[in-house]
Amino acid sequence: MAKQKIQIIVCGGTSCNGNQSELLIDNLRLELEANALENDVRVIKSGCFGLCNLGPIVKIIPGDTIYTHVKPDDARDIVSEHVMKGRKVERLLFTDPVTKKVLATERELSSHKKQIRIVLRNCGIIDPENIDEAIAYNAYEALGKVLTEMKPPEVIKIVKDSGLRGRGGGGFPTGLKWEIAYKNKSDEKYVVCNADEGDPGAFMDRSVLEGDPHAVLEAMAICGYSIESHKGLIYIRAEYPLAVSRLKTAIQQAREYGLLGKNIMGTGFDFDIEIRYGAGAFVCGEETALIHSMEGLRGEPTVKPPFPAESGFRGKPTNVNNVETFACLSPIILKGAEWFASIGSIKSKGTKVFALAGKINNVGLIEVPMGTTLREVIFEIGGGIRYGKKFKAAQTGGPSGGCLTEKHLETPIDFDNLIAAGSMMGSGGLIVMDEDDCMVSVAKFFLDFTVEESCGKCAPCRIGNKRLHELLEHITKGKGTLADLDRLKNMSLVIKDTSLCGLGQSSPNPVLSTLENFREEYEAHVTIKKCPAGKCKDLMEYFIISANCVGCTACARVCPVGAITGERKEPHVINPNICIKCGSCMEKCKFDAIIIQ
Amino acid sequence: MKTIKSPAELQKRKAEILQRMNEKEKIRIRVHMGTSGQASGAKVIYDFLKLELEKRNIDAVVISTGDMGYSYAEPTMEVTLPGEAPVVFGNVDKLKADEIIEKYIKNGELVDGILPANYRVIN
Ligand SMILES: Cc1cc2nc3c(=O)[nH]c(=O)nc-3n(C[C@H](O)[C@H](O)[C@H](O)COP(=O)(O)O)c2cc1C
Ligand code: SF4
Ligand code: SF4
Ligand code: FES
């Protein structure tokens, strides 16, 4: 390889880009050319460094120097000092305001990055089909430690002390759950991993299983030891074929290595894991329905209590945890409860993986400490709203959750704050909406899902949600009244109170929360029959602004139903009674005279 | 012989694996091939790299891993040159992959579109 040349990496992420990093790149290139260095030193544009509030960021290799708050004019000093004389530009280095220490490299600055990867620690790093790679990255070390150095109550204590709460939605303290399962004595007990992941838009569990299956297998074995169970079951939807095949390979390899099966690592502890397939019904993610489905019965929930920890799979004590919950475990054992508890907010410890979706620039998975604010998630890590549009709302908790609005931007995201804000954590889907989204339609979208996914066992959910959906349909068609809004609310509350399982109990949440936060929008639909976001087709009207119309007749010629009239060179008019809202005229008009109202 | 008979033996095995991974002064390439990566074409990149690296006589290990979660920039891949920190590249198509081979893998010259680690790691 050639001798290492100097390379200047300039952050081109959304935030730095918004602060003139593009111009900085141009200036750097000009400065290099002015000094005849353009062939020796390269300038490269990169993605976000995760240091947005210190941006624009410039990194220089070799040496890994990081310059912060770099302005286009700083290009001169960077080239004349750093590149030509090998001297760092001191004034562009970051000084920690607290310790007064200069943090000059990316490594030293890493504690300023907003994301921490605990759950996703090995995703994209190890080959999931090669157990050796997992072992190289500490897999099964925690299991070895637990089996040789600890008694079950000691493990449970660590999990309790860590403050870990279930990532499957409810946020129930994991250590407490294990303790209950441990105390319920039985000849047989089960450890179940819930990998149903039915929340639309969520794919963190799938990514963990595909990227680091051993993390989950190991944690299940640790759980088995802690609650005195010898059998683990993973309930996964058959629609996740890649995750299934990687899990199978991982289980096979772990057995061959004696890390699952009889007499694990020679310690005398037996634990094996099997896979059970679901057909992909949302309700089967609910733990009692999940257990019935695994027993070969209909995937319908039953009343709790009894909780699975008392009477679960085949009537035996069963501990159900989510994939992400399990994925937190080995680091907790290896690094200690205090370490885990030092990350996150007061009552929600550790990190949470979110799947960012919708109108956000950086669609994908992120992992942040609990207590990160919505603003940091959307505007820093997520890169902000697409096409520079205005943020309107973010839905968390999927069809069971609610929306957060501008007034929630500074809210630290954790289990309790989300509930206080009328939403919930759910599995971690975070769907971002912008000014073009109609909140009535958003509520209707989630109700579409619930109506489809209701198992039909109880009337409030089966019939009530259908009625809710009809009311929303009415409203979006301009047939609703103000009284309908009260009806929506009352019916929602009844469904919540009387449904049997979590699905029905939470299904009206999107309606209640949009109604609460965007009442004016609902009112516009039912009083003046307008959709402020311009989404509800039945409430739109195409309209020609006469001041802009030059009378070119282009629109009238393209209209398929002859709804447009007007003399040449005179402003034209659309007859709303004939117009079928096809939009052709608006596309054709070169003078921006046609608008939707 | 494969079975690990004690936690101490696991540690020994780990040390051996690490040594094996490190002693081979080889170029390591990871293509992120979870469901999301594959849906955006990561398999094509994986096959392309395997074929082209061999054709161009470059000794490298190419492995497929799960996704990094950068859905907005997929397909993504990572290159670790011996003794260097890993570099992740986003929006990789065959053209980009070719550029990565010619510039970065052969000469250590970076190309546009690198995705710095925007997170802290725990180890
Ligand atoms: C309708 C409904 C769907 C659910 N879907 C899931 C799911 O897909 N994955 C999951 O882990 N938990 C799901 N849950 C929560 C489970 O019932 C259970 O609380 C969870 O698996 C417990 O694991 P944890 O304590 O680790 O969060 C769902 C609950 C309800 C009411
Ligand atoms: S609330 Fe809905 S999903 Fe739950 S049991 Fe009743 S009908 Fe089935
Ligand atoms: S929207 Fe379509 S139907 Fe209505 S006036 Fe324009 S071209 Fe005619
Ligand atoms: S650090 Fe530059 S955009 Fe985030």
mmCIF file of N, CA, C and O in Angstrom, chain A residues 301-386:
data_model
loop_
_atom_site.group_PDB
_atom_site.id
_atom_site.type_symbol
_atom_site.label_atom_id
_atom_site.label_comp_id
_atom_site.label_asym_id
_atom_site.label_seq_id
_atom_site.Cartn_x
_atom_site.Cartn_y
_atom_site.Cartn_z
ATOM 1 N N PRO A 301 -56.003 -14.348 23.210
ATOM 2 C CA PRO A 301 -55.574 -14.059 24.586
ATOM 3 C C PRO A 301 -56.553 -14.620 25.600
ATOM 4 O O PRO A 301 -57.711 -14.871 25.282
ATOM 5 N N THR A 302 -56.059 -14.810 26.810
ATOM 6 C CA THR A 302 -56.953 -15.135 27.919
ATOM 7 C C THR A 302 -56.688 -14.145 29.041
ATOM 8 O O THR A 302 -55.670 -13.455 29.046
ATOM 9 N N VAL A 303 -57.627 -14.098 29.975
ATOM 10 C CA VAL A 303 -57.537 -13.123 31.054
ATOM 11 C C VAL A 303 -56.330 -13.413 31.942
ATOM 12 O O VAL A 303 -56.008 -14.556 32.232
ATOM 13 N N LYS A 304 -55.631 -12.304 32.342
ATOM 14 C CA LYS A 304 -54.548 -12.430 33.326
ATOM 15 C C LYS A 304 -55.062 -11.804 34.611
ATOM 16 O O LYS A 304 -55.651 -10.729 34.535
ATOM 17 N N PRO A 305 -54.840 -12.297 35.804
ATOM 18 C CA PRO A 305 -54.144 -13.549 36.078
ATOM 19 C C PRO A 305 -54.985 -14.746 35.644
ATOM 20 O O PRO A 305 -56.171 -14.570 35.465
ATOM 21 N N PRO A 306 -54.367 -15.924 35.558
ATOM 22 C CA PRO A 306 -52.987 -16.209 35.931
ATOM 23 C C PRO A 306 -51.992 -15.662 34.900
ATOM 24 O O PRO A 306 -52.237 -15.732 33.710
ATOM 25 N N PHE A 307 -50.901 -15.120 35.400
ATOM 26 C CA PHE A 307 -49.832 -14.657 34.542
ATOM 27 C C PHE A 307 -48.994 -15.851 34.094
ATOM 28 O O PHE A 307 -48.948 -16.869 34.794
ATOM 29 N N PRO A 308 -48.330 -15.719 32.939
ATOM 30 C CA PRO A 308 -47.509 -16.837 32.468
ATOM 31 C C PRO A 308 -46.504 -17.313 33.513
ATOM 32 O O PRO A 308 -46.206 -18.512 33.589
ATOM 33 N N ALA A 309 -45.988 -16.411 34.331
ATOM 34 C CA ALA A 309 -44.995 -16.819 35.324
ATOM 35 C C ALA A 309 -45.586 -17.808 36.333
ATOM 36 O O ALA A 309 -44.846 -18.554 36.983
ATOM 37 N N GLU A 310 -46.923 -17.804 36.449
ATOM 38 C CA GLU A 310 -47.540 -18.809 37.324
ATOM 39 C C GLU A 310 -47.963 -20.017 36.499
ATOM 40 O O GLU A 310 -47.620 -21.146 36.802
ATOM 41 N N SER A 311 -48.766 -19.724 35.455
ATOM 42 C CA SER A 311 -49.252 -20.815 34.633
ATOM 43 C C SER A 311 -49.185 -20.388 33.178
ATOM 44 O O SER A 311 -50.004 -19.605 32.713
ATOM 45 N N GLY A 312 -48.183 -20.886 32.486
ATOM 46 C CA GLY A 312 -47.984 -20.471 31.103
ATOM 47 C C GLY A 312 -48.049 -21.634 30.158
ATOM 48 O O GLY A 312 -49.052 -22.352 30.105
ATOM 49 N N PHE A 313 -46.953 -21.873 29.425
ATOM 50 C CA PHE A 313 -46.909 -22.945 28.439
ATOM 51 C C PHE A 313 -47.201 -24.285 29.106
ATOM 52 O O PHE A 313 -46.570 -24.651 30.095
ATOM 53 N N ARG A 314 -48.187 -24.993 28.575
ATOM 54 C CA ARG A 314 -48.641 -26.277 29.141
ATOM 55 C C ARG A 314 -48.934 -26.177 30.631
ATOM 56 O O ARG A 314 -48.673 -27.124 31.399
ATOM 57 N N GLY A 315 -49.403 -25.023 31.062
ATOM 58 C CA GLY A 315 -49.781 -24.835 32.459
ATOM 59 C C GLY A 315 -48.604 -24.713 33.413
ATOM 60 O O GLY A 315 -48.783 -24.688 34.633
ATOM 61 N N LYS A 316 -47.394 -24.613 32.862
ATOM 62 C CA LYS A 316 -46.197 -24.529 33.715
ATOM 63 C C LYS A 316 -45.708 -23.084 33.806
ATOM 64 O O LYS A 316 -45.938 -22.292 32.890
ATOM 65 N N PRO A 317 -44.984 -22.764 34.878
ATOM 66 C CA PRO A 317 -44.436 -21.407 34.992
ATOM 67 C C PRO A 317 -43.576 -21.073 33.768
ATOM 68 O O PRO A 317 -42.713 -21.857 33.381
ATOM 69 N N THR A 318 -43.848 -19.923 33.165
ATOM 70 C CA THR A 318 -43.194 -19.559 31.917
ATOM 71 C C THR A 318 -42.765 -18.100 31.973
ATOM 72 O O THR A 318 -43.552 -17.237 32.332
ATOM 73 N N ASN A 319 -41.518 -17.859 31.639
ATOM 74 C CA ASN A 319 -41.040 -16.488 31.631
ATOM 75 C C ASN A 319 -40.942 -16.007 30.180
ATOM 76 O O ASN A 319 -40.165 -16.539 29.398
ATOM 77 N N VAL A 320 -41.751 -14.978 29.851
ATOM 78 C CA VAL A 320 -41.732 -14.448 28.491
ATOM 79 C C VAL A 320 -40.984 -13.120 28.471
ATOM 80 O O VAL A 320 -41.303 -12.217 29.234
ATOM 81 N N ASN A 321 -39.980 -13.036 27.624
ATOM 82 C CA ASN A 321 -39.293 -11.757 27.421
ATOM 83 C C ASN A 321 -39.115 -11.487 25.942
ATOM 84 O O ASN A 321 -39.076 -12.406 25.122
ATOM 85 N N ASN A 322 -38.973 -10.225 25.650
ATOM 86 C CA ASN A 322 -38.785 -9.770 24.287
ATOM 87 C C ASN A 322 -37.320 -9.964 23.833
ATOM 88 O O ASN A 322 -36.415 -10.030 24.666
ATOM 89 N N VAL A 323 -37.100 -10.023 22.545
ATOM 90 C CA VAL A 323 -35.759 -10.194 21.969
ATOM 91 C C VAL A 323 -34.777 -9.134 22.486
ATOM 92 O O VAL A 323 -33.660 -9.441 22.916
ATOM 93 N N GLU A 324 -35.225 -7.875 22.449
ATOM 94 C CA GLU A 324 -34.325 -6.787 22.832
ATOM 95 C C GLU A 324 -34.005 -6.843 24.330
ATOM 96 O O GLU A 324 -32.882 -6.527 24.741
ATOM 97 N N THR A 325 -34.990 -7.252 25.128
ATOM 98 C CA THR A 325 -34.745 -7.407 26.560
ATOM 99 C C THR A 325 -33.610 -8.412 26.772
ATOM 100 O O THR A 325 -32.656 -8.154 27.510
ATOM 101 N N PHE A 326 -33.731 -9.551 26.084
ATOM 102 C CA PHE A 326 -32.696 -10.577 26.212
ATOM 103 C C PHE A 326 -31.332 -10.054 25.748
ATOM 104 O O PHE A 326 -30.300 -10.348 26.352
ATOM 105 N N ALA A 327 -31.369 -9.264 24.665
ATOM 106 C CA ALA A 327 -30.091 -8.806 24.088
ATOM 107 C C ALA A 327 -29.318 -7.877 25.029
ATOM 108 O O ALA A 327 -28.134 -7.649 24.841
ATOM 109 N N CYS A 328 -29.976 -7.355 26.061
ATOM 110 C CA CYS A 328 -29.281 -6.475 27.019
ATOM 111 C C CYS A 328 -28.520 -7.277 28.070
ATOM 112 O O CYS A 328 -27.722 -6.727 28.834
ATOM 113 N N LEU A 329 -28.817 -8.584 28.151
ATOM 114 C CA LEU A 329 -28.398 -9.313 29.339
ATOM 115 C C LEU A 329 -26.917 -9.578 29.542
ATOM 116 O O LEU A 329 -26.372 -9.284 30.611
ATOM 117 N N SER A 330 -26.250 -10.130 28.515
ATOM 118 C CA SER A 330 -24.845 -10.469 28.791
ATOM 119 C C SER A 330 -24.018 -9.247 29.150
ATOM 120 O O SER A 330 -23.184 -9.334 30.051
ATOM 121 N N PRO A 331 -24.210 -8.094 28.481
ATOM 122 C CA PRO A 331 -23.438 -6.934 28.948
ATOM 123 C C PRO A 331 -23.719 -6.595 30.416
ATOM 124 O O PRO A 331 -22.800 -6.173 31.135
ATOM 125 N N ILE A 332 -24.957 -6.780 30.861
ATOM 126 C CA ILE A 332 -25.271 -6.476 32.261
ATOM 127 C C ILE A 332 -24.472 -7.401 33.185
ATOM 128 O O ILE A 332 -23.889 -6.972 34.176
ATOM 129 N N ILE A 333 -24.428 -8.694 32.821
ATOM 130 C CA ILE A 333 -23.695 -9.642 33.665
ATOM 131 C C ILE A 333 -22.192 -9.330 33.641
ATOM 132 O O ILE A 333 -21.528 -9.321 34.673
ATOM 133 N N LEU A 334 -21.672 -9.032 32.443
ATOM 134 C CA LEU A 334 -20.217 -8.838 32.335
ATOM 135 C C LEU A 334 -19.763 -7.489 32.878
ATOM 136 O O LEU A 334 -18.697 -7.378 33.466
ATOM 137 N N LYS A 335 -20.572 -6.468 32.673
ATOM 138 C CA LYS A 335 -20.138 -5.130 33.078
ATOM 139 C C LYS A 335 -20.788 -4.653 34.372
ATOM 140 O O LYS A 335 -20.399 -3.617 34.912
ATOM 141 N N GLY A 336 -21.769 -5.394 34.837
ATOM 142 C CA GLY A 336 -22.338 -5.083 36.134
ATOM 143 C C GLY A 336 -23.616 -4.262 36.084
ATOM 144 O O GLY A 336 -23.857 -3.507 35.144
ATOM 145 N N ALA A 337 -24.417 -4.430 37.140
ATOM 146 C CA ALA A 337 -25.701 -3.740 37.235
ATOM 147 C C ALA A 337 -25.509 -2.224 37.301
ATOM 148 O O ALA A 337 -26.274 -1.462 36.727
ATOM 149 N N GLU A 338 -24.460 -1.788 37.999
ATOM 150 C CA GLU A 338 -24.259 -0.340 38.177
ATOM 151 C C GLU A 338 -23.978 0.317 36.827
ATOM 152 O O GLU A 338 -24.435 1.418 36.549
ATOM 153 N N TRP A 339 -23.179 -0.373 36.033
ATOM 154 C CA TRP A 339 -22.874 0.161 34.710
ATOM 155 C C TRP A 339 -24.155 0.399 33.923
ATOM 156 O O TRP A 339 -24.377 1.480 33.386
ATOM 157 N N PHE A 340 -25.017 -0.614 33.878
ATOM 158 C CA PHE A 340 -26.247 -0.498 33.097
ATOM 159 C C PHE A 340 -27.134 0.600 33.677
ATOM 160 O O PHE A 340 -27.694 1.419 32.953
ATOM 161 N N ALA A 341 -27.219 0.614 35.011
ATOM 162 C CA ALA A 341 -28.094 1.584 35.668
ATOM 163 C C ALA A 341 -27.571 3.014 35.524
ATOM 164 O O ALA A 341 -28.299 3.977 35.756
ATOM 165 N N SER A 342 -26.293 3.138 35.141
ATOM 166 C CA SER A 342 -25.759 4.493 34.984
ATOM 167 C C SER A 342 -26.166 5.102 33.641
ATOM 168 O O SER A 342 -25.994 6.283 33.392
ATOM 169 N N ILE A 343 -26.731 4.265 32.771
ATOM 170 C CA ILE A 343 -27.169 4.749 31.465
ATOM 171 C C ILE A 343 -28.687 4.893 31.499
ATOM 172 O O ILE A 343 -29.377 4.037 32.034
ATOM 173 N N GLY A 344 -29.199 5.980 30.950
ATOM 174 C CA GLY A 344 -30.646 6.118 30.868
ATOM 175 C C GLY A 344 -31.210 7.134 31.835
ATOM 176 O O GLY A 344 -30.470 7.946 32.400
ATOM 177 N N SER A 345 -32.520 7.082 32.046
ATOM 178 C CA SER A 345 -33.174 8.060 32.911
ATOM 179 C C SER A 345 -33.405 7.433 34.293
ATOM 180 O O SER A 345 -33.028 6.290 34.539
ATOM 181 N N ILE A 346 -34.048 8.188 35.169
ATOM 182 C CA ILE A 346 -34.163 7.715 36.548
ATOM 183 C C ILE A 346 -34.902 6.389 36.654
ATOM 184 O O ILE A 346 -34.457 5.467 37.327
ATOM 185 N N LYS A 347 -36.029 6.279 35.948
ATOM 186 C CA LYS A 347 -36.798 5.040 36.088
ATOM 187 C C LYS A 347 -36.732 4.112 34.881
ATOM 188 O O LYS A 347 -37.333 3.046 34.879
ATOM 189 N N SER A 348 -36.058 4.528 33.836
ATOM 190 C CA SER A 348 -35.871 3.648 32.675
ATOM 191 C C SER A 348 -34.380 3.573 32.393
ATOM 192 O O SER A 348 -33.770 4.564 32.015
ATOM 193 N N LYS A 349 -33.826 2.402 32.599
ATOM 194 C CA LYS A 349 -32.372 2.256 32.474
ATOM 195 C C LYS A 349 -31.971 1.689 31.122
ATOM 196 O O LYS A 349 -32.732 0.982 30.480
ATOM 197 N N GLY A 350 -30.729 1.966 30.769
ATOM 198 C CA GLY A 350 -30.183 1.388 29.548
ATOM 199 C C GLY A 350 -30.579 2.177 28.313
ATOM 200 O O GLY A 350 -30.868 3.374 28.376
ATOM 201 N N THR A 351 -30.583 1.465 27.187
ATOM 202 C CA THR A 351 -30.861 2.112 25.906
ATOM 203 C C THR A 351 -32.161 1.586 25.327
ATOM 204 O O THR A 351 -32.720 0.618 25.820
ATOM 205 N N LYS A 352 -32.620 2.229 24.271
ATOM 206 C CA LYS A 352 -33.755 1.697 23.510
ATOM 207 C C LYS A 352 -33.435 1.824 22.027
ATOM 208 O O LYS A 352 -32.924 2.850 21.588
ATOM 209 N N VAL A 353 -33.749 0.761 21.320
ATOM 210 C CA VAL A 353 -33.595 0.807 19.864
ATOM 211 C C VAL A 353 -34.899 1.339 19.269
ATOM 212 O O VAL A 353 -35.980 0.898 19.651
ATOM 213 N N PHE A 354 -34.798 2.296 18.393
ATOM 214 C CA PHE A 354 -35.979 2.784 17.691
ATOM 215 C C PHE A 354 -35.821 2.554 16.198
ATOM 216 O O PHE A 354 -34.718 2.634 15.661
ATOM 217 N N ALA A 355 -36.956 2.271 15.563
ATOM 218 C CA ALA A 355 -36.952 2.181 14.102
ATOM 219 C C ALA A 355 -37.571 3.479 13.594
ATOM 220 O O ALA A 355 -38.767 3.703 13.740
ATOM 221 N N LEU A 356 -36.745 4.346 13.051
ATOM 222 C CA LEU A 356 -37.241 5.617 12.536
ATOM 223 C C LEU A 356 -37.840 5.398 11.147
ATOM 224 O O LEU A 356 -37.207 4.793 10.288
ATOM 225 N N ALA A 357 -39.054 5.901 10.974
ATOM 226 C CA ALA A 357 -39.721 5.719 9.685
ATOM 227 C C ALA A 357 -40.555 6.949 9.381
ATOM 228 O O ALA A 357 -40.714 7.820 10.225
ATOM 229 N N GLY A 358 -41.079 7.005 8.194
ATOM 230 C CA GLY A 358 -41.928 8.130 7.810
ATOM 231 C C GLY A 358 -41.125 9.248 7.182
ATOM 232 O O GLY A 358 -40.134 9.017 6.497
ATOM 233 N N LYS A 359 -41.521 10.491 7.487
ATOM 234 C CA LYS A 359 -40.970 11.645 6.782
ATOM 235 C C LYS A 359 -39.677 12.143 7.406
ATOM 236 O O LYS A 359 -39.518 13.324 7.704
ATOM 237 N N ILE A 360 -38.771 11.228 7.671
ATOM 238 C CA ILE A 360 -37.523 11.623 8.318
ATOM 239 C C ILE A 360 -36.366 11.282 7.389
ATOM 240 O O ILE A 360 -36.460 10.319 6.614
ATOM 241 N N ASN A 361 -35.309 12.064 7.448
ATOM 242 C CA ASN A 361 -34.198 11.846 6.517
ATOM 243 C C ASN A 361 -33.495 10.504 6.717
ATOM 244 O O ASN A 361 -33.334 9.746 5.789
ATOM 245 N N ASN A 362 -33.061 10.230 7.951
ATOM 246 C CA ASN A 362 -32.289 9.012 8.179
ATOM 247 C C ASN A 362 -33.160 7.863 8.657
ATOM 248 O O ASN A 362 -33.138 7.488 9.824
ATOM 249 N N VAL A 363 -33.915 7.301 7.741
ATOM 250 C CA VAL A 363 -34.743 6.154 8.074
ATOM 251 C C VAL A 363 -33.840 4.997 8.480
ATOM 252 O O VAL A 363 -32.822 4.763 7.843
ATOM 253 N N GLY A 364 -34.187 4.311 9.568
ATOM 254 C CA GLY A 364 -33.359 3.170 9.973
ATOM 255 C C GLY A 364 -33.398 2.970 11.473
ATOM 256 O O GLY A 364 -34.241 3.522 12.164
ATOM 257 N N LEU A 365 -32.467 2.150 11.961
ATOM 258 C CA LEU A 365 -32.428 1.845 13.387
ATOM 259 C C LEU A 365 -31.459 2.758 14.106
ATOM 260 O O LEU A 365 -30.372 3.044 13.604
ATOM 261 N N ILE A 366 -31.855 3.182 15.297
ATOM 262 C CA ILE A 366 -30.932 3.922 16.144
ATOM 263 C C ILE A 366 -31.014 3.319 17.544
ATOM 264 O O ILE A 366 -32.015 2.690 17.889
ATOM 265 N N GLU A 367 -29.981 3.493 18.334
ATOM 266 C CA GLU A 367 -30.043 3.039 19.728
ATOM 267 C C GLU A 367 -29.555 4.174 20.613
ATOM 268 O O GLU A 367 -28.406 4.604 20.505
ATOM 269 N N VAL A 368 -30.436 4.661 21.462
ATOM 270 C CA VAL A 368 -30.095 5.820 22.299
ATOM 271 C C VAL A 368 -30.361 5.499 23.762
ATOM 272 O O VAL A 368 -31.199 4.651 24.079
ATOM 273 N N PRO A 369 -29.655 6.179 24.677
ATOM 274 C CA PRO A 369 -29.974 5.992 26.087
ATOM 275 C C PRO A 369 -31.416 6.426 26.335
ATOM 276 O O PRO A 369 -31.884 7.383 25.725
ATOM 277 N N MET A 370 -32.106 5.726 27.199
ATOM 278 C CA MET A 370 -33.423 6.157 27.631
ATOM 279 C C MET A 370 -33.281 7.581 28.154
ATOM 280 O O MET A 370 -32.295 7.904 28.828
ATOM 281 N N GLY A 371 -34.262 8.424 27.839
ATOM 282 C CA GLY A 371 -34.180 9.793 28.328
ATOM 283 C C GLY A 371 -33.622 10.767 27.299
ATOM 284 O O GLY A 371 -33.519 11.958 27.543
ATOM 285 N N THR A 372 -33.249 10.243 26.131
ATOM 286 C CA THR A 372 -32.865 11.130 25.033
ATOM 287 C C THR A 372 -34.130 11.870 24.600
ATOM 288 O O THR A 372 -35.215 11.309 24.612
ATOM 289 N N THR A 373 -34.006 13.151 24.234
ATOM 290 C CA THR A 373 -35.229 13.870 23.897
ATOM 291 C C THR A 373 -35.682 13.566 22.476
ATOM 292 O O THR A 373 -34.892 13.154 21.629
ATOM 293 N N LEU A 374 -36.958 13.818 22.257
ATOM 294 C CA LEU A 374 -37.531 13.596 20.935
ATOM 295 C C LEU A 374 -36.814 14.477 19.904
ATOM 296 O O LEU A 374 -36.575 14.072 18.774
ATOM 297 N N ARG A 375 -36.447 15.693 20.332
ATOM 298 C CA ARG A 375 -35.750 16.586 19.402
ATOM 299 C C ARG A 375 -34.407 15.983 18.969
ATOM 300 O O ARG A 375 -34.055 15.989 17.792
ATOM 301 N N GLU A 376 -33.665 15.448 19.933
ATOM 302 C CA GLU A 376 -32.372 14.847 19.574
ATOM 303 C C GLU A 376 -32.559 13.688 18.609
ATOM 304 O O GLU A 376 -31.798 13.515 17.662
ATOM 305 N N VAL A 377 -33.599 12.890 18.874
ATOM 306 C CA VAL A 377 -33.830 11.728 18.016
ATOM 307 C C VAL A 377 -34.201 12.160 16.606
ATOM 308 O O VAL A 377 -33.645 11.677 15.623
ATOM 309 N N ILE A 378 -35.105 13.115 16.498
ATOM 310 C CA ILE A 378 -35.601 13.459 15.168
ATOM 311 C C ILE A 378 -34.653 14.404 14.435
ATOM 312 O O ILE A 378 -34.328 14.185 13.265
ATOM 313 N N PHE A 379 -34.193 15.430 15.130
ATOM 314 C CA PHE A 379 -33.456 16.467 14.398
ATOM 315 C C PHE A 379 -31.954 16.250 14.363
ATOM 316 O O PHE A 379 -31.282 16.727 13.460
ATOM 317 N N GLU A 380 -31.391 15.554 15.341
ATOM 318 C CA GLU A 380 -29.951 15.301 15.255
ATOM 319 C C GLU A 380 -29.698 13.931 14.631
ATOM 320 O O GLU A 380 -29.182 13.820 13.532
ATOM 321 N N ILE A 381 -30.103 12.882 15.364
ATOM 322 C CA ILE A 381 -29.794 11.544 14.871
ATOM 323 C C ILE A 381 -30.571 11.234 13.597
ATOM 324 O O ILE A 381 -30.032 10.678 12.650
ATOM 325 N N GLY A 382 -31.829 11.626 13.581
ATOM 326 C CA GLY A 382 -32.664 11.319 12.419
ATOM 327 C C GLY A 382 -32.439 12.258 11.250
ATOM 328 O O GLY A 382 -33.019 12.079 10.180
ATOM 329 N N GLY A 383 -31.636 13.304 11.456
ATOM 330 C CA GLY A 383 -31.338 14.216 10.348
ATOM 331 C C GLY A 383 -32.486 15.139 9.962
ATOM 332 O O GLY A 383 -32.446 15.785 8.918
ATOM 333 N N GLY A 384 -33.539 15.192 10.792
ATOM 334 C CA GLY A 384 -34.622 16.137 10.517
ATOM 335 C C GLY A 384 -35.639 15.636 9.514
ATOM 336 O O GLY A 384 -35.583 14.496 9.056
ATOM 337 N N ILE A 385 -36.567 16.530 9.190
ATOM 338 C CA ILE A 385 -37.691 16.159 8.332
ATOM 339 C C ILE A 385 -37.286 16.265 6.864
ATOM 340 O O ILE A 385 -36.559 17.158 6.463
ATOM 341 N N ARG A 386 -37.807 15.333 6.087
ATOM 342 C CA ARG A 386 -37.454 15.292 4.663
ATOM 343 C C ARG A 386 -37.897 16.548 3.919
ATOM 344 O O ARG A 386 -38.933 17.124 4.219
#
